[in-house]
Each structure stands twice: as C-alpha cells, then as structure tokens.
Coordinates of C-alpha atoms in Angstrom, one line a residue:
X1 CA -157.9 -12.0 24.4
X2 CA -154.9 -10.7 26.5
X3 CA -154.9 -11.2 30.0
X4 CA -155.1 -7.1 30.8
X5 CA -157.7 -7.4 28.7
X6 CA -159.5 -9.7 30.5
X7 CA -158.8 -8.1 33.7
X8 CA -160.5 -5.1 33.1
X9 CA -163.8 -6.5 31.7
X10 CA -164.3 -9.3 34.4
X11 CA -163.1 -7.4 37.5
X12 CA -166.3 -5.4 37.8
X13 CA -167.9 -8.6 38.0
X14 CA -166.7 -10.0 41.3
X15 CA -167.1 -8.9 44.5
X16 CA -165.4 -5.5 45.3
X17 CA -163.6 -6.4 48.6
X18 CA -161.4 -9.1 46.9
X19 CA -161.7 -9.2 43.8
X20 CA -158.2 -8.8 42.5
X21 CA -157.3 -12.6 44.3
X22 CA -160.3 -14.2 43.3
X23 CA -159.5 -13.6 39.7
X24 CA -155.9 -13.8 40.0
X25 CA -156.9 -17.0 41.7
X26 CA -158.9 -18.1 38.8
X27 CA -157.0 -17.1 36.2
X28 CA -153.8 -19.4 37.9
X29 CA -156.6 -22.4 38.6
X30 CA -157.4 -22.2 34.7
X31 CA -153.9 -21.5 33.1
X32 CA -151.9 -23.2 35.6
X33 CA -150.0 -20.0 35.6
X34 CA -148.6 -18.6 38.9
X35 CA -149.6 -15.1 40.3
X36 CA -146.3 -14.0 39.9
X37 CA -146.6 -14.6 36.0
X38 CA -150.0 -13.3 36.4
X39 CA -149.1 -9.8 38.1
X40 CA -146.3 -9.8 35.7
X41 CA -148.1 -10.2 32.5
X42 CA -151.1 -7.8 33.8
X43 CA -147.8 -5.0 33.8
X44 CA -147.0 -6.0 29.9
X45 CA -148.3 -3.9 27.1
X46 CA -148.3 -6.4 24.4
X47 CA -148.9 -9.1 26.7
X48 CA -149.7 -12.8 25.4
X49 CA -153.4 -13.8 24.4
X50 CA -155.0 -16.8 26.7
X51 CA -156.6 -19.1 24.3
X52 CA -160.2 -19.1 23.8
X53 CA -161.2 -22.2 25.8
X54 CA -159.4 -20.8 28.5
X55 CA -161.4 -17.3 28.0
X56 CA -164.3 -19.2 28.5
X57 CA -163.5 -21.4 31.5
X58 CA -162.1 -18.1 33.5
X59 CA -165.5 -16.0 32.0
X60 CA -168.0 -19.0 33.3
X61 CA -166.3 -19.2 36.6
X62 CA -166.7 -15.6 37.2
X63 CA -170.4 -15.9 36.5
X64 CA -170.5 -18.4 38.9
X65 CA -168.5 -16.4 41.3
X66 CA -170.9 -13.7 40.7
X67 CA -174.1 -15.3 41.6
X68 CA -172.6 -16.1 45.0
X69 CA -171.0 -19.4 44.5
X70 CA -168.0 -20.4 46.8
X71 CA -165.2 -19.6 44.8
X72 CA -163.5 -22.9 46.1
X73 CA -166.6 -25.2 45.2
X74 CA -165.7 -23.5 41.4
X75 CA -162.2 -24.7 41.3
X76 CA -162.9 -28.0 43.4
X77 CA -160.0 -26.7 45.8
X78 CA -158.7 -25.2 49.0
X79 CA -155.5 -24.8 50.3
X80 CA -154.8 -26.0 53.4
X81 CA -152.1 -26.5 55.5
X82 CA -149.5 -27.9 52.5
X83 CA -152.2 -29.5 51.0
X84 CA -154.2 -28.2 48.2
X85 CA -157.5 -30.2 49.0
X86 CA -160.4 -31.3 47.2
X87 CA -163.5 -29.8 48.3
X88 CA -167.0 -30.1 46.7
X89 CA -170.5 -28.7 47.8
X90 CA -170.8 -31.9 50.3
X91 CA -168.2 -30.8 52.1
X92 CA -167.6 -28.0 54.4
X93 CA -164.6 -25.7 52.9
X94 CA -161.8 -26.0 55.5
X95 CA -160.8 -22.4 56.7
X96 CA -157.0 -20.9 57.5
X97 CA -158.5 -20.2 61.4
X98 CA -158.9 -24.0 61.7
X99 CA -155.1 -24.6 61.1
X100 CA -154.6 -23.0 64.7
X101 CA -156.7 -26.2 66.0
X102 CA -153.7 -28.1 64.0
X103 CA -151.1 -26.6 65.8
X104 CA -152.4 -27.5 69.1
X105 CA -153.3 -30.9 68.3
X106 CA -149.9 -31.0 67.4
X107 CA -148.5 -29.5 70.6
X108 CA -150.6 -32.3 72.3
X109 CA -149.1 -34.9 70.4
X110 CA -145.5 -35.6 70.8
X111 CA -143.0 -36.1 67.8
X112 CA -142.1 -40.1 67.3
X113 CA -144.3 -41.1 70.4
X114 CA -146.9 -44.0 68.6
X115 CA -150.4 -43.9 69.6
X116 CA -154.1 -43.4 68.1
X117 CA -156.2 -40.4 67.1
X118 CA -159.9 -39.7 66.1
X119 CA -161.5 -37.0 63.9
X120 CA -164.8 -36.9 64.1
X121 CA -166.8 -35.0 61.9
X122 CA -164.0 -34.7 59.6
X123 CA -165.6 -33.2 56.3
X124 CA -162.9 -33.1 54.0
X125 CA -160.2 -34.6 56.1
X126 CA -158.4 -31.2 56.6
X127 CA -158.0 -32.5 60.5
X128 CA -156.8 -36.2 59.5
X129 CA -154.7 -35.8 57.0
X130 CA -153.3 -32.8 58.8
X131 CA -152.1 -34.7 61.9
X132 CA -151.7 -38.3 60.1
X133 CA -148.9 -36.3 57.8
X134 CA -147.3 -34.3 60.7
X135 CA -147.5 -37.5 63.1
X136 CA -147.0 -40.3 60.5
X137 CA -146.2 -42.7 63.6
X138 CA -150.0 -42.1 64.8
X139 CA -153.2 -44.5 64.2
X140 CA -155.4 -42.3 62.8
X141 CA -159.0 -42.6 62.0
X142 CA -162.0 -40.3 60.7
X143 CA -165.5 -40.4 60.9
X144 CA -168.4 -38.6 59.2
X145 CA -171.9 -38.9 58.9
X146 CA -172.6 -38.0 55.3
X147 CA -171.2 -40.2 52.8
X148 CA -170.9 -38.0 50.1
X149 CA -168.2 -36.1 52.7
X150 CA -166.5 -39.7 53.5
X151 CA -166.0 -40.1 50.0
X152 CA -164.2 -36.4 49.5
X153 CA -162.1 -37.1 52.4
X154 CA -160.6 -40.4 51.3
X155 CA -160.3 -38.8 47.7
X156 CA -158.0 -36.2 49.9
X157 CA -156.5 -39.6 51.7
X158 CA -155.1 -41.2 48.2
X159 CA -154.5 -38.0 46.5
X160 CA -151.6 -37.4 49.3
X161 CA -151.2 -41.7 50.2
X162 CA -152.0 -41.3 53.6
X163 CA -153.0 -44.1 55.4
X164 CA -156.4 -42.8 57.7
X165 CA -159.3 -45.7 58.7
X166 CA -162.2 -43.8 57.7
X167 CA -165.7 -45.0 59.4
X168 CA -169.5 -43.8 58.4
X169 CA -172.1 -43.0 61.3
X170 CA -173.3 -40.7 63.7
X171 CA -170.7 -39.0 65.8
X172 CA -169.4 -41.9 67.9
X173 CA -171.6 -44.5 66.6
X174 CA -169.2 -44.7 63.9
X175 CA -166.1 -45.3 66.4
X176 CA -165.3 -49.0 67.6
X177 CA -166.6 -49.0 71.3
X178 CA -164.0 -47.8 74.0
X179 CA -163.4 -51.2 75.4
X180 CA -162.1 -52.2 71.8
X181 CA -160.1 -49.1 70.9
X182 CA -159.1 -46.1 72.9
X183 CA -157.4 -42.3 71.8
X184 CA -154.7 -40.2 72.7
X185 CA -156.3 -37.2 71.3
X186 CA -159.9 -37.1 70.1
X187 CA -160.6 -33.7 67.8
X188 CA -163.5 -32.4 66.1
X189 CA -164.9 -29.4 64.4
X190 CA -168.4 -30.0 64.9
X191 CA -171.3 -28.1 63.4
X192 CA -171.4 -25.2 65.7
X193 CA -173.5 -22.1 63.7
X194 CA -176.9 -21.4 64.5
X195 CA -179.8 -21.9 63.2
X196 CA -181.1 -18.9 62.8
X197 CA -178.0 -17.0 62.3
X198 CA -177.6 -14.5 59.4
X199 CA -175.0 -15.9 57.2
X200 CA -173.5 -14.5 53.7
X201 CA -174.9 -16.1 50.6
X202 CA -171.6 -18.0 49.7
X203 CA -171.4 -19.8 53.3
X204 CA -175.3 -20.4 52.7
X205 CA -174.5 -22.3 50.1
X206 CA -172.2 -24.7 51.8
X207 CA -173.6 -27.9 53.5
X208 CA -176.2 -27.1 56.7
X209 CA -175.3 -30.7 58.3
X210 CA -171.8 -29.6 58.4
X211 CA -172.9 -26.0 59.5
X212 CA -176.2 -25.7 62.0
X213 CA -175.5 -26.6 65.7
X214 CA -179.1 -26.3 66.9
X215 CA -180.6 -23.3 68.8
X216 CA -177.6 -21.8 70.0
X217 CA -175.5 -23.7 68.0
X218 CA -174.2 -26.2 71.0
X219 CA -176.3 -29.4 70.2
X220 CA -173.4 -31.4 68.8
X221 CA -170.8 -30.4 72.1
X222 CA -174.1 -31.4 74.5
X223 CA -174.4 -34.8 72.5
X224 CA -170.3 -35.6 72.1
X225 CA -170.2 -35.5 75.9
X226 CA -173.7 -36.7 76.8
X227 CA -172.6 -39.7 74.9
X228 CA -169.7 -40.3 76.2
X229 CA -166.6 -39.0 74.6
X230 CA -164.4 -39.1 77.9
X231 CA -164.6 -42.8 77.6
X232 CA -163.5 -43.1 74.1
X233 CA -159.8 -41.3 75.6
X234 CA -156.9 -42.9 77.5
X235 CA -156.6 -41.6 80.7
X236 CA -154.6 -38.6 80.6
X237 CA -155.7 -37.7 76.6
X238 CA -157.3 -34.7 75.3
X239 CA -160.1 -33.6 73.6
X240 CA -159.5 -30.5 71.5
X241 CA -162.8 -29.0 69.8
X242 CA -162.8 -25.8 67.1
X243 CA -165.2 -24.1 68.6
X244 CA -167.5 -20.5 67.4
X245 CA -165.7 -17.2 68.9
X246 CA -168.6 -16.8 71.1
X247 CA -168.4 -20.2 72.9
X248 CA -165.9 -20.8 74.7
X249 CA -167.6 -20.2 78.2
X250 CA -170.1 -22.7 77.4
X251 CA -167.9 -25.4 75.7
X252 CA -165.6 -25.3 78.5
X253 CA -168.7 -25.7 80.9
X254 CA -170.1 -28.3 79.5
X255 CA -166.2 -30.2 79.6
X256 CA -166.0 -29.3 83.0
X257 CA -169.4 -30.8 84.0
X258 CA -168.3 -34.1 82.0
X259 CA -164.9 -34.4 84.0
X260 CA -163.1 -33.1 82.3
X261 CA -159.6 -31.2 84.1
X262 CA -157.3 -28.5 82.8
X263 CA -159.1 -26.9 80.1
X264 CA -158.0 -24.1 78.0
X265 CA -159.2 -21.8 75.4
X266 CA -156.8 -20.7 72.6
X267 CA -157.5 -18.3 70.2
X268 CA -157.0 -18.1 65.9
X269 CA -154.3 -15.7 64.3
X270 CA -157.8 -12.6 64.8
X271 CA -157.3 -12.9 68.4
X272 CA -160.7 -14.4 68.3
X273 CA -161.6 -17.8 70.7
X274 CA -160.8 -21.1 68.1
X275 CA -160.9 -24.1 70.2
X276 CA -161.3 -25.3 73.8
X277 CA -159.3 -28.7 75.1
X278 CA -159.5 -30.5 77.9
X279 CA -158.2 -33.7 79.4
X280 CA -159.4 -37.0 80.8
X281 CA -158.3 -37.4 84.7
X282 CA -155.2 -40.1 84.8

C-alpha cells in the first residue's frame, strides 16, 4: 500500500484536531522516515509502497490511538528538550510547558559553578537529565516513589550516559538527611491535578500517582514544606516547583509561610502561571 493511500483510509480514524501530526508522527516512528520525506511522498502520484509489516504496525497503532491511548505510550517516546525519551504507561509523559521550568532552573544555576541538585518526583527524568546535561559540572540526583518510574528514568540515564544518583522513597524520605547532603537547587513537578477534576481520556490513562494532588490538588506542596524541604537547601538556594496555572497564589503562600524570601511566579510559552521559586534566607 502507498503511503497516500494510507493516508486517506487511516486519517478519519484519529482525532480531528491533529490528526495530520499524529500520523505523520506515526508513520516516521514506524518507517524511520522523516516528515519531510513524508509530506513529500504524500505529494507523489506513483509514490513508493510501505511494506506490509509496516502497514500493519502504522494500522494497529492507529487503533490504539483511536481508542484513546496516548499516542506517546504507543511509540514508547517523547521528545523533550534534545532528548527523545523513553516513556511508558508508569510514567508521566513530560510536556513542552515543563521545559520553561528548565530554563529557569537553568538561570538559577550558573555555567561551570560545581554544586548539587535534587529532582524529586522525577518520573522519567525529563528534569535530571535536563539539568545534569546542561550543567554537567552539577551533582545531581533523582528521586521517585514508584519503581517502575525509577527504572524508566535510569533507562533515560544510560540511553544518554549521564551520570544522575537515582534514590527510591517518598518525597524526601528517599534524600540523604540534610546534615549529610545539602542542594543548590531543589526542583520538582509534583502531582498537582485534582481529584475530582474532569480530565480527557488520554491523560486519564496516564499514571494517577504522578497526576492527583489531593482535594485541591496542593497535598504534595503542603507535605514538601511541612517536611521540611528548606532544610534540605544551602542557605541562599532555591526551590523551583512546576506548578498548575491556577496555583500560583497558593504555592507561593505556602513558601512564604515556610521562610521562604523572594519568590516569583513565571509563566510557560501560553502566558499561563508554570512554576513558582523561592529561596532559602542566607
């Protein structure tokens, strides 16, 4: 079957508002071709036939698609950053609006200046191996509580040889305690949804541990400074969270009644409120 061919009988299939990418995207995941060969090839009259096994990989993944799974949990990958990382269904898929938490982690962290770094939470290791490859001079560590997600994130780790301590536990359960090991920058993007919020079926279908923040979707900010978290920071370091659009009032309350100083909200390339930081007292 030709790829126009294709086209036209599995485009129907996928959901209207981007359906085009999706099966461009699939198409490129299955033939290794690139969307500019794709697009070019979709333009060709007599264009060249796919072969059948890769028919039937692009047709399955379209039924899959279909029925509401996450295209990325289909192709095991997300891009990220300049990583193409491996996700699977026990992981959170990391989202573009997260990389402007990585460029202010960044802005926090000077070029060539050594020092230590924590992820907690880290799902996939989007943050860690985002910051451990732009600040290779940098400790870095990781922490999660689900296994399954510790073992994507050091699949992510080797895949790119990056050199991140990972730890298993409960937020900072899993850390060494702060009179062993202290951080320049602490970051997180903690479940933050909530409960009860009406989400599409795709997201429904990614991990609630990494999703559902309680009530109003705070519980895991509350229990990250209840416990402690200033401690676990040099004097003078930072805690940057990714936070929902709607929190940001509340976040930077809760930092504020914690001790933290000079906290700021900055917003994601929709205008929309991304992540709240603010910074231990010297």
């Amino acid at each position: 079957m030709s790829l126009p061919e294709l086209f036209s009988r599995l485009l129907p299939l996928l959901p209207p508002d981007n359906a085009e990418h999706e099966l461009l995207w699939l198409c490129s995941h299955y033939t290794g071709l690139s969307f500019a060969e794709l697009r070019r090839q979709l333009e060709q009259k007599n264009a060249a036939s796919l072969n059948p096994a890769q028919c039937a990989a692009i047709q399955l993944a379209v039924q899959q698609r279909a029925a509401g799974r996450p295209l990325q949990y289909i192709t095991g990958f997300q891009p990220f950053w300049d990583f193409e990382l491996i996700v699977t269904p026990d992981v959170l898929i990391p989202r573009w609006d997260s990389e402007t938490v990585i460029e202010q982690a960044l802005r926090l962290l000077p070029k060539n200046q050594p020092g230590a770094l924590a992820d907690i939470c880290t799902g996939s290791g989007a943050y860690a191996l985002t910051l451990k490859a732009e600040r290779p001079q940098m400790q870095v560590c990781a922490c999660d509580i689900s296994p399954a997600a510790l073992a994507v994130a050091k699949q992510n780790a080797a895949k790119y040889q990056l050199d991140i301590t990972f730890f298993a536990g409960d937020l900072l359960a899993a850390l060494p305690p702060p009179d062993k090991q202290q951080y320049d920058l602490i970051v997180s993007n903690p479940p933050y949804i909530e409960n009860d919020a009406d989400l599409p079926q795709d997201v429904r279908q990614e991990p609630a541990l990494a999703l559902f923040g309680g009530v109003d979707g705070l519980d895991f900010y509350r229990r990250l400074l209840a416990e402690g978290v200033i401690d676990y920071l040099r004097p003078g370091a930072y805690l940057l969270l990714e936070i929902g659009c709607e929190q940001a009032a509340a976040v930077s309350q809760l930092l504020q009644q914690t001790g933290f100083i000079e906290i700021q909200t900055g917003q994601d390339l929709a205008g929309l409120d991304r992540w709240v930081q603010g910074r231990k007292p010297l």
